[in-house]
Amino acid sequence: MSLENFAIWLSESPLSIALTDFEIAFPAIESLHVIALTLVVGSIALVDLHLLGLAWRRRDASDLMRSILPITWLAFAFALLTGLLLFAANPISYSANFYFLAKLSLLVLAGVNMLAFHLFSHRHLATPGALAPKLSGAASLTLWLTIVTFGRWIGFTL
Ligand code: HEM
């Protein structure tokens, strides 16, 4: 099924109809989406600034990640749920929107970058001045700030 056909099918679903009929639903869900994404991007930025050597230099990176990443994953699950509900409210417009599609692609790239960090760069954390963790941190920060910018642009380009 193409994204276009899926969007048409979803737009005729009881969920999509309820989300558009119940006026307060969209702004309420978007507010929750913003709270969730603030926690996701804020917590990831804390780790990235540390990897770049710009914050908490005396803290052990693995220890910092152990305390922060559970919050990140919980907030991400919430951002995903609220994002899917926002999409369901207007699937045909979003599925044709460049910034929405680009944001989802960058979310996948941010996931690949995180995986590459945990598989490769992570083992260089104990080496003072190692480049790999810094590159992971810089790529992550750039990706997430772009995701937020594109997310904001969606509403202006529908
Ligand atoms: C953690 C990952 C995510 C981040 C950082 C993020 C970021 C954003 C931002 C910054 C906005 C603009 C909010 C505003 O200022 O009003 C937004 C809106 C939106 N996001 Fe996300 N988002 C994420 C995940 C998702 C996912 C997974 C989906 C759907 C599959 C999604 C769908 C949407 C939709 C439909 C809007 C509404 C655009 C509008 O009409 O204003 N988001 N997102």
PDB file of C-alpha atoms and ligand atoms in Angstrom:
ATOM      1  CA  MET A   1       0.000   0.000   0.000  1.00  0.00           C
ATOM      2  CA  SER A   2       1.485   3.401  -0.937  1.00  0.00           C
ATOM      3  CA  LEU A   3       1.814   6.167   1.676  1.00  0.00           C
ATOM      4  CA  GLU A   4      -0.816   8.131  -0.294  1.00  0.00           C
ATOM      5  CA  ASN A   5      -3.343   5.264  -0.187  1.00  0.00           C
ATOM      6  CA  PHE A   6      -2.584   4.656   3.486  1.00  0.00           C
ATOM      7  CA  ALA A   7      -3.191   8.363   4.182  1.00  0.00           C
ATOM      8  CA  ILE A   8      -6.553   8.268   2.357  1.00  0.00           C
ATOM      9  CA  TRP A   9      -7.570   5.105   4.266  1.00  0.00           C
ATOM     10  CA  LEU A  10      -6.512   6.669   7.598  1.00  0.00           C
ATOM     11  CA  SER A  11      -8.338   9.960   6.866  1.00  0.00           C
ATOM     12  CA  GLU A  12     -11.618   8.013   6.598  1.00  0.00           C
ATOM     13  CA  SER A  13     -11.043   6.111   9.860  1.00  0.00           C
ATOM     14  CA  PRO A  14     -13.120   6.765  13.040  1.00  0.00           C
ATOM     15  CA  LEU A  15      -9.901   7.895  14.804  1.00  0.00           C
ATOM     16  CA  SER A  16      -9.130  10.594  12.210  1.00  0.00           C
ATOM     17  CA  ILE A  17     -12.759  11.755  12.141  1.00  0.00           C
ATOM     18  CA  ALA A  18     -12.863  11.950  15.965  1.00  0.00           C
ATOM     19  CA  LEU A  19      -9.576  13.914  16.073  1.00  0.00           C
ATOM     20  CA  THR A  20     -10.955  16.511  13.669  1.00  0.00           C
ATOM     21  CA  ASP A  21     -14.512  16.636  15.086  1.00  0.00           C
ATOM     22  CA  PHE A  22     -13.292  17.071  18.692  1.00  0.00           C
ATOM     23  CA  GLU A  23     -11.749  20.558  18.281  1.00  0.00           C
ATOM     24  CA  ILE A  24      -9.644  20.611  21.438  1.00  0.00           C
ATOM     25  CA  ALA A  25      -7.987  17.272  20.596  1.00  0.00           C
ATOM     26  CA  PHE A  26      -5.344  18.520  18.120  1.00  0.00           C
ATOM     27  CA  PRO A  27      -4.005  21.484  20.174  1.00  0.00           C
ATOM     28  CA  ALA A  28      -4.039  19.339  23.341  1.00  0.00           C
ATOM     29  CA  ILE A  29      -2.116  16.499  21.644  1.00  0.00           C
ATOM     30  CA  GLU A  30       0.308  18.955  19.988  1.00  0.00           C
ATOM     31  CA  SER A  31       1.018  20.497  23.423  1.00  0.00           C
ATOM     32  CA  LEU A  32       1.822  17.001  24.761  1.00  0.00           C
ATOM     33  CA  HIS A  33       3.980  16.397  21.664  1.00  0.00           C
ATOM     34  CA  VAL A  34       5.964  19.560  22.380  1.00  0.00           C
ATOM     35  CA  ILE A  35       6.452  18.561  26.063  1.00  0.00           C
ATOM     36  CA  ALA A  36       7.633  15.082  25.034  1.00  0.00           C
ATOM     37  CA  LEU A  37      10.000  16.283  22.316  1.00  0.00           C
ATOM     38  CA  THR A  38      11.469  18.889  24.676  1.00  0.00           C
ATOM     39  CA  LEU A  39      12.399  16.070  27.080  1.00  0.00           C
ATOM     40  CA  VAL A  40      13.782  13.929  24.221  1.00  0.00           C
ATOM     41  CA  VAL A  41      15.916  16.640  22.634  1.00  0.00           C
ATOM     42  CA  GLY A  42      16.850  18.253  25.973  1.00  0.00           C
ATOM     43  CA  SER A  43      18.084  14.972  27.508  1.00  0.00           C
ATOM     44  CA  ILE A  44      19.957  13.952  24.336  1.00  0.00           C
ATOM     45  CA  ALA A  45      21.598  17.404  24.145  1.00  0.00           C
ATOM     46  CA  LEU A  46      22.905  16.949  27.722  1.00  0.00           C
ATOM     47  CA  VAL A  47      24.714  13.754  26.655  1.00  0.00           C
ATOM     48  CA  ASP A  48      25.924  15.266  23.351  1.00  0.00           C
ATOM     49  CA  LEU A  49      27.398  18.331  25.100  1.00  0.00           C
ATOM     50  CA  HIS A  50      29.219  15.941  27.420  1.00  0.00           C
ATOM     51  CA  LEU A  51      30.560  13.875  24.476  1.00  0.00           C
ATOM     52  CA  LEU A  52      31.788  17.128  22.910  1.00  0.00           C
ATOM     53  CA  GLY A  53      33.638  17.903  26.172  1.00  0.00           C
ATOM     54  CA  LEU A  54      31.509  21.010  26.742  1.00  0.00           C
ATOM     55  CA  ALA A  55      29.631  19.914  29.886  1.00  0.00           C
ATOM     56  CA  TRP A  56      30.070  17.725  33.020  1.00  0.00           C
ATOM     57  CA  ARG A  57      33.725  16.945  32.132  1.00  0.00           C
ATOM     58  CA  ARG A  58      34.330  15.258  35.480  1.00  0.00           C
ATOM     59  CA  ARG A  59      31.292  12.942  35.093  1.00  0.00           C
ATOM     60  CA  ASP A  60      31.792   9.458  33.641  1.00  0.00           C
ATOM     61  CA  ALA A  61      29.963   9.277  30.279  1.00  0.00           C
ATOM     62  CA  SER A  62      28.521   5.794  30.823  1.00  0.00           C
ATOM     63  CA  ASP A  63      27.271   6.812  34.259  1.00  0.00           C
ATOM     64  CA  LEU A  64      25.672   9.984  32.837  1.00  0.00           C
ATOM     65  CA  MET A  65      23.960   8.001  30.064  1.00  0.00           C
ATOM     66  CA  ARG A  66      22.704   5.383  32.552  1.00  0.00           C
ATOM     67  CA  SER A  67      20.869   8.133  34.477  1.00  0.00           C
ATOM     68  CA  ILE A  68      19.584  10.104  31.457  1.00  0.00           C
ATOM     69  CA  LEU A  69      18.708   7.602  28.677  1.00  0.00           C
ATOM     70  CA  PRO A  70      15.710   5.957  30.471  1.00  0.00           C
ATOM     71  CA  ILE A  71      14.083   9.446  30.495  1.00  0.00           C
ATOM     72  CA  THR A  72      14.962   9.877  26.809  1.00  0.00           C
ATOM     73  CA  TRP A  73      13.374   6.557  25.792  1.00  0.00           C
ATOM     74  CA  LEU A  74      10.208   7.161  27.837  1.00  0.00           C
ATOM     75  CA  ALA A  75       9.814  10.665  26.371  1.00  0.00           C
ATOM     76  CA  PHE A  76      10.532   9.295  22.869  1.00  0.00           C
ATOM     77  CA  ALA A  77       7.741   6.726  23.221  1.00  0.00           C
ATOM     78  CA  PHE A  78       5.421   9.584  24.210  1.00  0.00           C
ATOM     79  CA  ALA A  79       6.602  11.778  21.284  1.00  0.00           C
ATOM     80  CA  LEU A  80       6.013   8.873  18.909  1.00  0.00           C
ATOM     81  CA  LEU A  81       2.489   8.220  20.237  1.00  0.00           C
ATOM     82  CA  THR A  82       1.445  11.893  20.140  1.00  0.00           C
ATOM     83  CA  GLY A  83       3.140  12.348  16.735  1.00  0.00           C
ATOM     84  CA  LEU A  84       1.188   9.439  15.246  1.00  0.00           C
ATOM     85  CA  LEU A  85      -2.064  10.899  16.617  1.00  0.00           C
ATOM     86  CA  LEU A  86      -1.222  14.316  15.105  1.00  0.00           C
ATOM     87  CA  PHE A  87      -0.509  12.569  11.791  1.00  0.00           C
ATOM     88  CA  ALA A  88      -3.831  10.702  12.011  1.00  0.00           C
ATOM     89  CA  ALA A  89      -5.687  14.043  12.328  1.00  0.00           C
ATOM     90  CA  ASN A  90      -4.591  15.179   8.832  1.00  0.00           C
ATOM     91  CA  PRO A  91      -2.779  12.293   7.100  1.00  0.00           C
ATOM     92  CA  ILE A  92      -3.281  13.376   3.491  1.00  0.00           C
ATOM     93  CA  SER A  93      -1.664  16.811   4.004  1.00  0.00           C
ATOM     94  CA  TYR A  94       1.192  15.523   6.190  1.00  0.00           C
ATOM     95  CA  SER A  95       2.063  12.626   3.876  1.00  0.00           C
ATOM     96  CA  ALA A  96       2.596  15.164   1.064  1.00  0.00           C
ATOM     97  CA  ASN A  97       4.512  17.647   3.247  1.00  0.00           C
ATOM     98  CA  PHE A  98       8.281  17.920   2.584  1.00  0.00           C
ATOM     99  CA  TYR A  99       9.168  18.956   6.150  1.00  0.00           C
ATOM    100  CA  PHE A 100       7.142  16.144   7.696  1.00  0.00           C
ATOM    101  CA  LEU A 101       8.746  13.496   5.429  1.00  0.00           C
ATOM    102  CA  ALA A 102      12.216  15.022   5.903  1.00  0.00           C
ATOM    103  CA  LYS A 103      11.702  15.048   9.692  1.00  0.00           C
ATOM    104  CA  LEU A 104      10.815  11.341   9.720  1.00  0.00           C
ATOM    105  CA  SER A 105      13.893  10.581   7.545  1.00  0.00           C
ATOM    106  CA  LEU A 106      16.123  12.543   9.954  1.00  0.00           C
ATOM    107  CA  LEU A 107      14.586  10.654  12.895  1.00  0.00           C
ATOM    108  CA  VAL A 108      15.725   7.403  11.241  1.00  0.00           C
ATOM    109  CA  LEU A 109      19.212   8.899  10.672  1.00  0.00           C
ATOM    110  CA  ALA A 110      19.360   9.993  14.343  1.00  0.00           C
ATOM    111  CA  GLY A 111      18.513   6.398  15.295  1.00  0.00           C
ATOM    112  CA  VAL A 112      21.303   5.048  13.037  1.00  0.00           C
ATOM    113  CA  ASN A 113      23.753   7.543  14.567  1.00  0.00           C
ATOM    114  CA  MET A 114      22.760   6.426  18.087  1.00  0.00           C
ATOM    115  CA  LEU A 115      23.195   2.757  17.087  1.00  0.00           C
ATOM    116  CA  ALA A 116      26.622   3.475  15.546  1.00  0.00           C
ATOM    117  CA  PHE A 117      27.630   5.218  18.787  1.00  0.00           C
ATOM    118  CA  HIS A 118      26.625   2.257  20.953  1.00  0.00           C
ATOM    119  CA  LEU A 119      28.284  -0.247  18.550  1.00  0.00           C
ATOM    120  CA  PHE A 120      31.532   1.637  17.743  1.00  0.00           C
ATOM    121  CA  SER A 121      32.226   5.082  19.291  1.00  0.00           C
ATOM    122  CA  HIS A 122      31.198   4.011  22.804  1.00  0.00           C
ATOM    123  CA  ARG A 123      34.357   1.881  23.237  1.00  0.00           C
ATOM    124  CA  HIS A 124      36.566   4.997  22.737  1.00  0.00           C
ATOM    125  CA  LEU A 125      34.942   6.945  25.604  1.00  0.00           C
ATOM    126  CA  ALA A 126      37.795   6.136  28.018  1.00  0.00           C
ATOM    127  CA  THR A 127      40.454   7.436  25.571  1.00  0.00           C
ATOM    128  CA  PRO A 128      41.102  11.147  26.411  1.00  0.00           C
ATOM    129  CA  GLY A 129      40.403  13.375  23.372  1.00  0.00           C
ATOM    130  CA  ALA A 130      39.086  10.478  21.248  1.00  0.00           C
ATOM    131  CA  LEU A 131      37.428  11.794  18.036  1.00  0.00           C
ATOM    132  CA  ALA A 132      34.706   9.154  17.489  1.00  0.00           C
ATOM    133  CA  PRO A 133      32.505  10.059  20.538  1.00  0.00           C
ATOM    134  CA  LYS A 134      32.853  13.765  19.647  1.00  0.00           C
ATOM    135  CA  LEU A 135      31.726  13.103  16.058  1.00  0.00           C
ATOM    136  CA  SER A 136      28.736  11.083  17.334  1.00  0.00           C
ATOM    137  CA  GLY A 137      27.804  13.921  19.693  1.00  0.00           C
ATOM    138  CA  ALA A 138      28.130  16.582  16.976  1.00  0.00           C
ATOM    139  CA  ALA A 139      26.111  14.531  14.456  1.00  0.00           C
ATOM    140  CA  SER A 140      23.408  13.846  17.052  1.00  0.00           C
ATOM    141  CA  LEU A 141      23.085  17.487  18.100  1.00  0.00           C
ATOM    142  CA  THR A 142      22.908  18.651  14.449  1.00  0.00           C
ATOM    143  CA  LEU A 143      20.300  16.011  13.554  1.00  0.00           C
ATOM    144  CA  TRP A 144      18.015  16.691  16.543  1.00  0.00           C
ATOM    145  CA  LEU A 145      18.144  20.498  16.142  1.00  0.00           C
ATOM    146  CA  THR A 146      17.235  20.041  12.458  1.00  0.00           C
ATOM    147  CA  ILE A 147      14.394  17.645  13.402  1.00  0.00           C
ATOM    148  CA  VAL A 148      12.953  20.302  15.742  1.00  0.00           C
ATOM    149  CA  THR A 149      13.286  23.017  13.069  1.00  0.00           C
ATOM    150  CA  PHE A 150      11.582  20.878  10.418  1.00  0.00           C
ATOM    151  CA  GLY A 151       8.901  19.880  12.942  1.00  0.00           C
ATOM    152  CA  ARG A 152       8.136  23.544  13.494  1.00  0.00           C
ATOM    153  CA  TRP A 153       8.098  24.240   9.769  1.00  0.00           C
ATOM    154  CA  ILE A 154       5.430  21.591   9.093  1.00  0.00           C
ATOM    155  CA  GLY A 155       2.629  23.760  10.469  1.00  0.00           C
ATOM    156  CA  PHE A 156       3.684  26.734   8.291  1.00  0.00           C
ATOM    157  CA  THR A 157       3.841  24.751   5.049  1.00  0.00           C
ATOM    158  CA  LEU A 158       0.686  22.653   5.043  1.00  0.00           C
TER     159      LEU A 158
HETATM  160  C1  HEM B   1      11.244  12.685  19.192  1.00  0.00           C
HETATM  161  C2  HEM B   1      10.936  12.844  17.960  1.00  0.00           C
HETATM  162  C3  HEM B   1      10.186  14.070  17.476  1.00  0.00           C
HETATM  163  C4  HEM B   1      10.532  15.395  17.561  1.00  0.00           C
HETATM  164  C5  HEM B   1      11.790  15.986  18.187  1.00  0.00           C
HETATM  165  C6  HEM B   1       9.451  16.152  16.922  1.00  0.00           C
HETATM  166  C7  HEM B   1       9.438  17.546  16.793  1.00  0.00           C
HETATM  167  C8  HEM B   1       8.310  18.268  16.420  1.00  0.00           C
HETATM  168  C9  HEM B   1       8.178  19.719  16.520  1.00  0.00           C
HETATM  169  C10 HEM B   1       9.252  20.681  17.046  1.00  0.00           C
HETATM  170  C11 HEM B   1       6.933  20.039  16.098  1.00  0.00           C
HETATM  171  C12 HEM B   1       6.304  21.450  16.053  1.00  0.00           C
HETATM  172  C13 HEM B   1       5.475  21.597  17.267  1.00  0.00           C
HETATM  173  C14 HEM B   1       4.964  23.003  17.393  1.00  0.00           C
HETATM  174  O1  HEM B   1       5.749  23.894  17.644  1.00  0.00           O
HETATM  175  O2  HEM B   1       3.759  23.228  17.292  1.00  0.00           O
HETATM  176  C15 HEM B   1       6.288  18.799  15.707  1.00  0.00           C
HETATM  177  C16 HEM B   1       5.021  18.738  15.186  1.00  0.00           C
HETATM  178  C17 HEM B   1       4.519  17.597  14.623  1.00  0.00           C
HETATM  179  N1  HEM B   1       5.086  16.348  14.669  1.00  0.00           N
HETATM  180 FE1  HEM B   1       6.753  15.811  15.607  1.00  0.00          FE
HETATM  181  N2  HEM B   1       8.488  15.288  16.469  1.00  0.00           N
HETATM  182  C18 HEM B   1       8.905  14.001  16.769  1.00  0.00           C
HETATM  183  C19 HEM B   1       8.292  12.827  16.451  1.00  0.00           C
HETATM  184  C20 HEM B   1       7.190  12.781  15.604  1.00  0.00           C
HETATM  185  C21 HEM B   1       6.674  11.563  15.021  1.00  0.00           C
HETATM  186  C22 HEM B   1       7.258  10.168  15.247  1.00  0.00           C
HETATM  187  C23 HEM B   1       5.608  11.935  14.233  1.00  0.00           C
HETATM  188  C24 HEM B   1       4.667  11.100  13.387  1.00  0.00           C
HETATM  189  C25 HEM B   1       4.846   9.937  12.945  1.00  0.00           C
HETATM  190  C26 HEM B   1       5.468  13.389  14.359  1.00  0.00           C
HETATM  191  C27 HEM B   1       4.479  14.134  13.759  1.00  0.00           C
HETATM  192  C28 HEM B   1       4.283  15.490  13.941  1.00  0.00           C
HETATM  193  C29 HEM B   1       3.147  16.241  13.406  1.00  0.00           C
HETATM  194  C30 HEM B   1       2.046  15.682  12.530  1.00  0.00           C
HETATM  195  C31 HEM B   1       3.290  17.556  13.852  1.00  0.00           C
HETATM  196  C32 HEM B   1       2.282  18.707  13.678  1.00  0.00           C
HETATM  197  C33 HEM B   1       2.671  19.692  12.716  1.00  0.00           C
HETATM  198  C34 HEM B   1       1.658  20.835  12.700  1.00  0.00           C
HETATM  199  O3  HEM B   1       0.642  20.719  12.019  1.00  0.00           O
HETATM  200  O4  HEM B   1       1.902  21.821  13.365  1.00  0.00           O
HETATM  201  N3  HEM B   1       6.450  13.864  15.185  1.00  0.00           N
HETATM  202  N4  HEM B   1       7.137  17.748  15.919  1.00  0.00           N
END
